[in-house]
Tab-separated table of C-alpha atoms (C1' of nucleotides) in Angstrom:
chain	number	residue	atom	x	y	z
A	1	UNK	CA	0.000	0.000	0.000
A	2	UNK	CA	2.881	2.257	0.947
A	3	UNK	CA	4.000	2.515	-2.737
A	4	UNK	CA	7.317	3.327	-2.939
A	5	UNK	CA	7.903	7.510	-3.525
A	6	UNK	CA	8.719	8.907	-6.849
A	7	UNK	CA	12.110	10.588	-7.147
A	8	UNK	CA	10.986	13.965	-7.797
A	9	UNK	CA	8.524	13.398	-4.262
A	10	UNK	CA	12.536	12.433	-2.775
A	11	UNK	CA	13.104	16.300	-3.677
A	12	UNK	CA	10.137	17.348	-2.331
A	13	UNK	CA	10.720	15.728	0.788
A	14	UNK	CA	14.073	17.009	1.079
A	15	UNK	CA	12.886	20.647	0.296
A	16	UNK	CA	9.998	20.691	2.987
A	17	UNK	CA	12.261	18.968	5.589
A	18	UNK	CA	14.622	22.205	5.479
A	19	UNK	CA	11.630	24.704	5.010
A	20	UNK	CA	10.912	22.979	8.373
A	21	UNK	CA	14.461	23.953	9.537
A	22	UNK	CA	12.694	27.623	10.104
A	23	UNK	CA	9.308	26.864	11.227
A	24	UNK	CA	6.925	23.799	12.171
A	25	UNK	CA	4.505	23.572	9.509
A	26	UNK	CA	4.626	24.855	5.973
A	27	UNK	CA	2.280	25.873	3.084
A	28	UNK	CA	1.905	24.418	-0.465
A	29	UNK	CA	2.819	28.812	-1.680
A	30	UNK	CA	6.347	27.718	0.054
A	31	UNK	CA	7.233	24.221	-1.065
A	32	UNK	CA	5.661	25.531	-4.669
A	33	UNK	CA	8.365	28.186	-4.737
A	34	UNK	CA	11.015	26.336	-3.620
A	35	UNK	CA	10.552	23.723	-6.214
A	36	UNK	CA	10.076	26.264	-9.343
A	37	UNK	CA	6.823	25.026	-9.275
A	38	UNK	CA	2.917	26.317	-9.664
A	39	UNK	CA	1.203	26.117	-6.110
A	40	UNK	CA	-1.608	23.619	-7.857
A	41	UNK	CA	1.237	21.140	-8.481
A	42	UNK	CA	2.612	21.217	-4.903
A	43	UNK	CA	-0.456	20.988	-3.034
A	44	UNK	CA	-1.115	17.853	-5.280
A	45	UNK	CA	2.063	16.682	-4.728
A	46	UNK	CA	1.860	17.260	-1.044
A	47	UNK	CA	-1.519	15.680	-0.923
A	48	UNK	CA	0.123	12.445	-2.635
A	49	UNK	CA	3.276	12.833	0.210
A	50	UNK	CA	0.803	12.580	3.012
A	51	UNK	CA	-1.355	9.639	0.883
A	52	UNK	CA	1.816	7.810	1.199
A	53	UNK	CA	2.197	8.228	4.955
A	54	UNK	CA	5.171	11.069	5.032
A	55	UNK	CA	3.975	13.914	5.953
A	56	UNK	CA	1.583	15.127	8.698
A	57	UNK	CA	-1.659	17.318	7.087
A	58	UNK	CA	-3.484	19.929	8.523
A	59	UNK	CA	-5.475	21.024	5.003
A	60	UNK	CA	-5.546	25.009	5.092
A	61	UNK	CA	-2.609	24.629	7.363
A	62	UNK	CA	0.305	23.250	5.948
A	63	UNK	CA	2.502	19.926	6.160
A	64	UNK	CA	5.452	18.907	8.480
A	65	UNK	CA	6.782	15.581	8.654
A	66	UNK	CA	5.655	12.304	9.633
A	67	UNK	CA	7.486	9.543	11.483
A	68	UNK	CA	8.389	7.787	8.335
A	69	UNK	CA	8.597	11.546	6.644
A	70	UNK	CA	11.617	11.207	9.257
A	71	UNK	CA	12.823	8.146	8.466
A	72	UNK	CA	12.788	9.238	4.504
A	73	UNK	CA	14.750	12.215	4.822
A	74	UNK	CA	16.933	10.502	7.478
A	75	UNK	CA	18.253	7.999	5.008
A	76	UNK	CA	18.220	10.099	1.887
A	77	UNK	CA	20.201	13.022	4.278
A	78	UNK	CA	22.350	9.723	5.767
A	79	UNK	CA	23.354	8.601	2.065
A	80	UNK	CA	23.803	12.196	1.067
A	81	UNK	CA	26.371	12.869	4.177
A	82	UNK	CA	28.174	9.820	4.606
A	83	UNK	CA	28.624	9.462	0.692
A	84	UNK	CA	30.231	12.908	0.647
A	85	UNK	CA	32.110	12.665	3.373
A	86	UNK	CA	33.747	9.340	2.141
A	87	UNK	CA	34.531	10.638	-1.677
A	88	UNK	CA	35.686	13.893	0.230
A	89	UNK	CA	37.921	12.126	2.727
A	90	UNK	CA	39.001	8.702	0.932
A	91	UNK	CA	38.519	9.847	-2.545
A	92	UNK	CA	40.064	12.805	-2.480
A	93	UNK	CA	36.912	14.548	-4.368
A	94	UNK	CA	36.754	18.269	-3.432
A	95	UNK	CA	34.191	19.574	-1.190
A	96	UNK	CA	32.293	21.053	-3.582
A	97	UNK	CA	32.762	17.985	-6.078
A	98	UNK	CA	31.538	15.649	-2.923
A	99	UNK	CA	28.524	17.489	-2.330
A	100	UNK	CA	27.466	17.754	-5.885
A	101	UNK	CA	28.781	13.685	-6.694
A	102	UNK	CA	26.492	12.827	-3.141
A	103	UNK	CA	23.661	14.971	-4.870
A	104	UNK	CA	23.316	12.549	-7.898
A	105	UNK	CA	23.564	9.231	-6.144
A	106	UNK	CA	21.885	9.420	-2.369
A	107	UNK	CA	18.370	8.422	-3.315
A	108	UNK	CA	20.384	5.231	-4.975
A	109	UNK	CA	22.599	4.138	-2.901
A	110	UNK	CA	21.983	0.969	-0.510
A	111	UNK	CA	22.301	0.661	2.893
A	112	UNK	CA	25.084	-2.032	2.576
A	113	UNK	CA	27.637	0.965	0.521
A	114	UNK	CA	26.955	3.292	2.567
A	115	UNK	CA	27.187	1.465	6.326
A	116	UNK	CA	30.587	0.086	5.119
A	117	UNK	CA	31.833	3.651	4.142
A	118	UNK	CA	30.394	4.703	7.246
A	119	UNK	CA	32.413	2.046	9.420
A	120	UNK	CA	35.670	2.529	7.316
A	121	UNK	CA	35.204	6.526	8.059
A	122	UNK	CA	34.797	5.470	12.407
A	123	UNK	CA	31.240	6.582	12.395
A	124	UNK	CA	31.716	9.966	11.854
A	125	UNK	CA	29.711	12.291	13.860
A	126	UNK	CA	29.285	15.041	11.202
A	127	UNK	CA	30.190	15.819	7.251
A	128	UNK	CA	32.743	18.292	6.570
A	129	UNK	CA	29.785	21.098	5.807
A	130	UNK	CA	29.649	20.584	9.674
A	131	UNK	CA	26.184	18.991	9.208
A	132	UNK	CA	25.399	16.646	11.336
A	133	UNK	CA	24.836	12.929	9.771
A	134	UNK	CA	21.862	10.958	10.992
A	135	UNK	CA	22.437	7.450	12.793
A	136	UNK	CA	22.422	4.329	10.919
A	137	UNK	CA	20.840	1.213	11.887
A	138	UNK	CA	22.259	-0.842	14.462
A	139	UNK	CA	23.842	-2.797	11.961
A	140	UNK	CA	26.080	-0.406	11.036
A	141	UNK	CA	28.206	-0.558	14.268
A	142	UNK	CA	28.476	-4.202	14.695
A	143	UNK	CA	31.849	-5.029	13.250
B	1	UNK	CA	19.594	17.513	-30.064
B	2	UNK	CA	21.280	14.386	-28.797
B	3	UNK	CA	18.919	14.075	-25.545
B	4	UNK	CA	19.656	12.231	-23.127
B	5	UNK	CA	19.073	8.599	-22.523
B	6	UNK	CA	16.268	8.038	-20.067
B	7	UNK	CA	16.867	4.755	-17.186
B	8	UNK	CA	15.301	2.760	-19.365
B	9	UNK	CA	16.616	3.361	-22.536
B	10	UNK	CA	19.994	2.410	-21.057
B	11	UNK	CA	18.793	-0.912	-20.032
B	12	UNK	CA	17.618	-1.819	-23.219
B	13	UNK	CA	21.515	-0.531	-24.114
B	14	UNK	CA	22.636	-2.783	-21.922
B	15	UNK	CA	20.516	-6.010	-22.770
B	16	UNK	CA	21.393	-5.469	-26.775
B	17	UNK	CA	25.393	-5.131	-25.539
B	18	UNK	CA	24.978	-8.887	-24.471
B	19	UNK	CA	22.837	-10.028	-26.792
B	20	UNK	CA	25.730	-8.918	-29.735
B	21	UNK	CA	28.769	-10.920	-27.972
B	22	UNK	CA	27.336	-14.021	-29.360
B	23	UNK	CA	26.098	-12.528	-32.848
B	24	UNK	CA	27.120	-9.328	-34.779
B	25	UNK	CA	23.074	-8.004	-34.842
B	26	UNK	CA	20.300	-8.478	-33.275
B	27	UNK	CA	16.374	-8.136	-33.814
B	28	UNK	CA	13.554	-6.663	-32.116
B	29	UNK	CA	12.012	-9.957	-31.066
B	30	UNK	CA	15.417	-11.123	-29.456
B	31	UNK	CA	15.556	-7.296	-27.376
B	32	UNK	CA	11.782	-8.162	-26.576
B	33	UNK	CA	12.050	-11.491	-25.189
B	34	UNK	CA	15.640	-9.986	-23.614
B	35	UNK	CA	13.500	-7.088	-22.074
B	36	UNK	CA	10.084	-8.904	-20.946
B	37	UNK	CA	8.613	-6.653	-23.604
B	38	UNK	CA	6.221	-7.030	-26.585
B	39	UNK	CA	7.888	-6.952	-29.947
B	40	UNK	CA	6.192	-3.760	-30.850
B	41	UNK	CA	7.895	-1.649	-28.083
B	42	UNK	CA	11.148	-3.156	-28.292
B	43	UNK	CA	11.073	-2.009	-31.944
B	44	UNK	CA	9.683	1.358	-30.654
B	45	UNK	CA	12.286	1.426	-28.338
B	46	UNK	CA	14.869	0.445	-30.797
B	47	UNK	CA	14.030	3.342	-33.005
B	48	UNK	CA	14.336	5.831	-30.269
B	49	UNK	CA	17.701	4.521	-29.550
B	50	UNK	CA	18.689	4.611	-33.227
B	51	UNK	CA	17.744	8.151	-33.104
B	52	UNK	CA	19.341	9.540	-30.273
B	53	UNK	CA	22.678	7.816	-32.279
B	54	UNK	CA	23.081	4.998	-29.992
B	55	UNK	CA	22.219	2.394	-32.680
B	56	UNK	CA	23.320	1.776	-36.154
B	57	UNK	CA	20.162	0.075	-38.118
B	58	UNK	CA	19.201	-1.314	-41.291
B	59	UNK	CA	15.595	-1.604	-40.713
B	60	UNK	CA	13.822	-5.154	-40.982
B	61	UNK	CA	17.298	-6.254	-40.317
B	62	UNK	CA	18.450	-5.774	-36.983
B	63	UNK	CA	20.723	-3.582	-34.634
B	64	UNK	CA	24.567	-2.705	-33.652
B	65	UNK	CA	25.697	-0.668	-31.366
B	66	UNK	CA	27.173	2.850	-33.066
B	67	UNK	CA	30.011	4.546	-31.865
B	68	UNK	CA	28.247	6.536	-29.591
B	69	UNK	CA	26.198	3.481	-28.314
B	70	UNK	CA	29.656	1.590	-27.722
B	71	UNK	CA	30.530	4.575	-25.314
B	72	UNK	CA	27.651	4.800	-23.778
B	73	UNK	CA	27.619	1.089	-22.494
B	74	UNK	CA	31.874	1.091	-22.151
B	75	UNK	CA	30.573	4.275	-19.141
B	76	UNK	CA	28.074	2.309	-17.867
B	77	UNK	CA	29.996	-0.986	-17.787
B	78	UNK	CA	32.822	0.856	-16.078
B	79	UNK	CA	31.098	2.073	-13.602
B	80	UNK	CA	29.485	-1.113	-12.740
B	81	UNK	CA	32.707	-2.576	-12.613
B	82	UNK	CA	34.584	-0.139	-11.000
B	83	UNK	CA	32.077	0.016	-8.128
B	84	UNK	CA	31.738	-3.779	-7.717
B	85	UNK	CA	35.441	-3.757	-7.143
B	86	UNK	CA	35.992	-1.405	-4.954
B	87	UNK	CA	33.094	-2.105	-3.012
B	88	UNK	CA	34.090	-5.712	-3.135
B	89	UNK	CA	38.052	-5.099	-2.276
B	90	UNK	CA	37.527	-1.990	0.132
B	91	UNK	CA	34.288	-1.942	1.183
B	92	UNK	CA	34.182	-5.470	2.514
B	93	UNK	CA	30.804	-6.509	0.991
B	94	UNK	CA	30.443	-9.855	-0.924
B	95	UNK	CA	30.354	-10.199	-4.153
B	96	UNK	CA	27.143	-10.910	-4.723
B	97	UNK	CA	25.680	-7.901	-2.865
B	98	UNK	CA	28.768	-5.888	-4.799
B	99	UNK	CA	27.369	-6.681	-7.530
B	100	UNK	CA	23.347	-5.775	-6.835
B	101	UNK	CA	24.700	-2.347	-5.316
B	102	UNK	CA	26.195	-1.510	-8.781
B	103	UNK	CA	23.205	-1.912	-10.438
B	104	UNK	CA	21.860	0.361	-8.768
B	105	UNK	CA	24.154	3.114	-9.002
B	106	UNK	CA	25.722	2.427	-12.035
B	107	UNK	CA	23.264	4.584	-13.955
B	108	UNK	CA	24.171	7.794	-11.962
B	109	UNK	CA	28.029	7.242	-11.161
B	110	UNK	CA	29.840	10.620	-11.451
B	111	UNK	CA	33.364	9.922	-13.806
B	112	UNK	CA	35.352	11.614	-10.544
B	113	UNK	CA	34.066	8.846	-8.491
B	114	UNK	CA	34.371	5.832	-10.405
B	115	UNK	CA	37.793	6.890	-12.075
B	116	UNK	CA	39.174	7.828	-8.203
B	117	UNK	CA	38.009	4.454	-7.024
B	118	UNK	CA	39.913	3.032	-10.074
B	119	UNK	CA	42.901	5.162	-9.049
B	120	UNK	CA	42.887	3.587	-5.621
B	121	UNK	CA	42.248	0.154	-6.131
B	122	UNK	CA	45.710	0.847	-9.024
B	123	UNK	CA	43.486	0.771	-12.253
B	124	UNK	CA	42.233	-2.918	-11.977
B	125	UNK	CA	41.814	-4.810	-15.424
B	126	UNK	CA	39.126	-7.536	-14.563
B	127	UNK	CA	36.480	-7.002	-12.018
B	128	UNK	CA	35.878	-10.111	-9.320
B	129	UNK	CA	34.131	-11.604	-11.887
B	130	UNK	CA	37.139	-11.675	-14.442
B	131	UNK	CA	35.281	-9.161	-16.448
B	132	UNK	CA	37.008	-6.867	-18.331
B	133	UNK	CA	37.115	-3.365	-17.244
B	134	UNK	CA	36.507	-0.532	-19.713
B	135	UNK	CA	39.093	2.089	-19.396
B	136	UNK	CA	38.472	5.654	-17.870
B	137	UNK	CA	39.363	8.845	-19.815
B	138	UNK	CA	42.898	9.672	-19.606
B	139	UNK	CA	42.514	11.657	-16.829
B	140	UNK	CA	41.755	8.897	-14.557
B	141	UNK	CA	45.587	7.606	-15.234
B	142	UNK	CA	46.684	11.414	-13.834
B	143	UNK	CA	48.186	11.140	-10.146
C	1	DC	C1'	8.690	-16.385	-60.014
C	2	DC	C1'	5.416	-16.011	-56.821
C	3	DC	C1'	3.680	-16.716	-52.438
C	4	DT	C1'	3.530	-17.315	-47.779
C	5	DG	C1'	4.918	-17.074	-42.979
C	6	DA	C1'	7.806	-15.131	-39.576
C	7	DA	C1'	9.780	-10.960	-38.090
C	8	DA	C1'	9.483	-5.903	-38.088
C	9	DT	C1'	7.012	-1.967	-38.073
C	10	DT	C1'	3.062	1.213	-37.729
C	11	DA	C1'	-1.495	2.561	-35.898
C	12	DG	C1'	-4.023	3.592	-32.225
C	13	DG	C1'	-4.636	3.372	-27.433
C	14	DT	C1'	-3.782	3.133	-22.036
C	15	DT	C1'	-1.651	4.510	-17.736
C	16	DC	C1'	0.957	7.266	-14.857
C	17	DA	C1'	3.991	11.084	-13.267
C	18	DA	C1'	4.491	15.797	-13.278
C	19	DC	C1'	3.334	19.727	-14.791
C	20	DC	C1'	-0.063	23.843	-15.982
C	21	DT	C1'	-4.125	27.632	-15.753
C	22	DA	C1'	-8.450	28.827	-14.118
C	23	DA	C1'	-11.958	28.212	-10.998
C	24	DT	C1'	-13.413	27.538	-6.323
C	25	DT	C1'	-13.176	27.050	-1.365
C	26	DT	C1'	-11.832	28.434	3.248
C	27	DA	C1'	-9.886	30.472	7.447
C	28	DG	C1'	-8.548	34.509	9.845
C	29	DG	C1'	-7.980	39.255	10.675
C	30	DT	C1'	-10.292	43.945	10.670
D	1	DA	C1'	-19.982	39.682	8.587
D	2	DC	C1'	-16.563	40.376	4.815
D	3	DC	C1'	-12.621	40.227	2.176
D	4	DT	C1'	-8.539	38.403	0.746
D	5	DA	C1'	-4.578	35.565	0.488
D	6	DA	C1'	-3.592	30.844	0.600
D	7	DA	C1'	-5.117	26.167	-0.445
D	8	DT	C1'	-7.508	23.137	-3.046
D	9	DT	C1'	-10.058	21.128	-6.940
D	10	DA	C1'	-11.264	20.835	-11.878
D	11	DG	C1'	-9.818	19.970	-16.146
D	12	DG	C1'	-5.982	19.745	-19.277
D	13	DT	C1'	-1.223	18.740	-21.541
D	14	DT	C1'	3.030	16.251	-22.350
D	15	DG	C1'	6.127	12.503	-22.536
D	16	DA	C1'	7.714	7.787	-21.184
D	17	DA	C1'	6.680	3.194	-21.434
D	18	DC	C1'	3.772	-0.004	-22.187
D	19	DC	C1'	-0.047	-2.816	-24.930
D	20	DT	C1'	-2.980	-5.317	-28.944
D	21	DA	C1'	-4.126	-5.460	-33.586
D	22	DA	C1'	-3.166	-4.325	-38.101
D	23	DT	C1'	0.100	-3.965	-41.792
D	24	DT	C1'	4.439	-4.285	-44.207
D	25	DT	C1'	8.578	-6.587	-45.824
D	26	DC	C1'	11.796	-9.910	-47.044
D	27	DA	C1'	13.629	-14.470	-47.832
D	28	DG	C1'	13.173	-19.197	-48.958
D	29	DG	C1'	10.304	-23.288	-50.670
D	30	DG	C1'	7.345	-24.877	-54.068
DNA sequence: CCCTGAAATTAGGTTCAACCTAATTTAGGT
DNA sequence: ACCTAAATTAGGTTGAACCTAATTTCAGGG
C-alpha cells in the first residue's frame, strides 16, 4: 500500500524537511516556490506525500513531517552525508565535487555501501559542511 | 539535439550489448524477449535509440551498437565494474551484494568517483568476476 | 517467379507522473 | 460579517513506457 515515492517526491521531501528547519509547519505557496513550481502542483504533490504516509496534514494549514517523513529524509540526508564525506575524505573529491557527486547518487545508494563507508570513516559524527549525519541502523556498528 | 538517454533506454543498451557478444546483430524480437517486452515496443524502443545515435540500423534487419552506443555502455559498464570492485576489495561486501549495489548506481556514477576508485584500487583490469574493465578517460591515469 | 509465414514496423490506445491555468473554497484578521 | 490571500479542486497537456491489432517486408520453398 505504501508505494514506494517517486524521485521527484525524494526532492520534495528534502525541500519541505529544510523549510521545516525555520518553522513547524509549511504551506503548499512555500514548497511551490522552492521547487520552481505552480502552487496547484505542490499541493497535489503534497496531498500524494501525506497519501503515502510522510507527511503530517493539517489542510488550510500546511505539512510537516511524519514519522516515516523522518525516516525518509533521514536515510536520503544519511546517504547524502556519509557518501560525501567518504569521496571527500578517501577519494580525495573536493568539497564542492563531494557534495554535488552525493547529490546525484543518495536516493540510490543501498544501505550495505553506505554502512561500510560509514564504518571505514569510524562513524563519523558530522560531514565536513559541519552537518550533522543521521544514525544508521544498528547494523552499522556491529563489526 | 542528442537528448539524453532516459533509465530505461539504457537498459535496453545494456541487454542489446549482451545479446551482440554471441552474434554481430540483433532483432527486435530477441531485445523483446531480452527485455520482458512485446515486440512492438522493443522495436519502438529500438528506433528511439537509433535516433538519439546509440544504434546503427538497417531496418527489418536488426541492430549494432554505433560509436556513440559503444561509449555509452563502455561508461556504464565501467562504472558497474569499477564500483563492484571497490566495493568488493575496500568496502568489505560480498560479491554478490557488490554486484546488486552496482546496479543500482551504475546509472548515476559521477566519472570523478568511479575513475578515483579506479585510481585507488591501481586501475584494476578484470572485475571479481574476471570481467574486463573498460578504461576511464585519460585523466583517470593522472596522479 | 510467386507466395507465404515469420519478423518488423506502424497505428491507435492506455496509464501514470508531473506539470499547468483557471476556478473555487476556506480560514482569519479587521 | 466580509474580504482576501492561501489552499484546493477541476480539467488539461506532455512525454515515457507499455499494450494489442493491423500492416508491411523480405527471404526461402514450391
Amino acid at each position: 500500500m505504501p508505494s514506494r515515492l517517486t524521485d521527484r517526491e525524494a526532492e520534495y521531501l528534502k525541500v519541505i524537511f529544510n523549510l521545516l528547519s525555520k518553522k513547524d509547519a509549511v504551506g503548499s505557496l512555500e514548497v511551490a516556490s522552492a521547487m520552481g513550481v505552480s502552487c496547484a502542483t505542490a499541493s497535489e504533490t503534497l496531498k500524494k506525500l501525506y497519501e503515502k504516509g510522510m507527511l503530517r496534514r493539517e489542510p488550510w494549514r500546511g505539512v510537516s513531517l511524519s514519522e516515516r517523513g523522518i525516516m525518509e529524509v533521514n536515510r536520503i540526508l544519511r546517504n547524502h552525508r556519509v557518501f560525501e564525506t567518504y569521496a571527500y575524505e578517501v577519494l580525495s573529491i573536493s568539497l564542492e565535487d563531494a557534495c554535488e557527486c552525493a547529490n546525484r547518487v543518495e536516493l540510490y545508494l543501498p544501505e550495505k555501501i553506505v554502512d561500510s563507508m560509514c564504518r571505514l570513516l569510524g562513524h563519523p559524527k558530522r560531514c565536513p559542511h559541519k552537518n550533522s549525519i543521521p544514525e544508521g541502523s544498528s547494523c552499522c556498528l556491529e563489526k
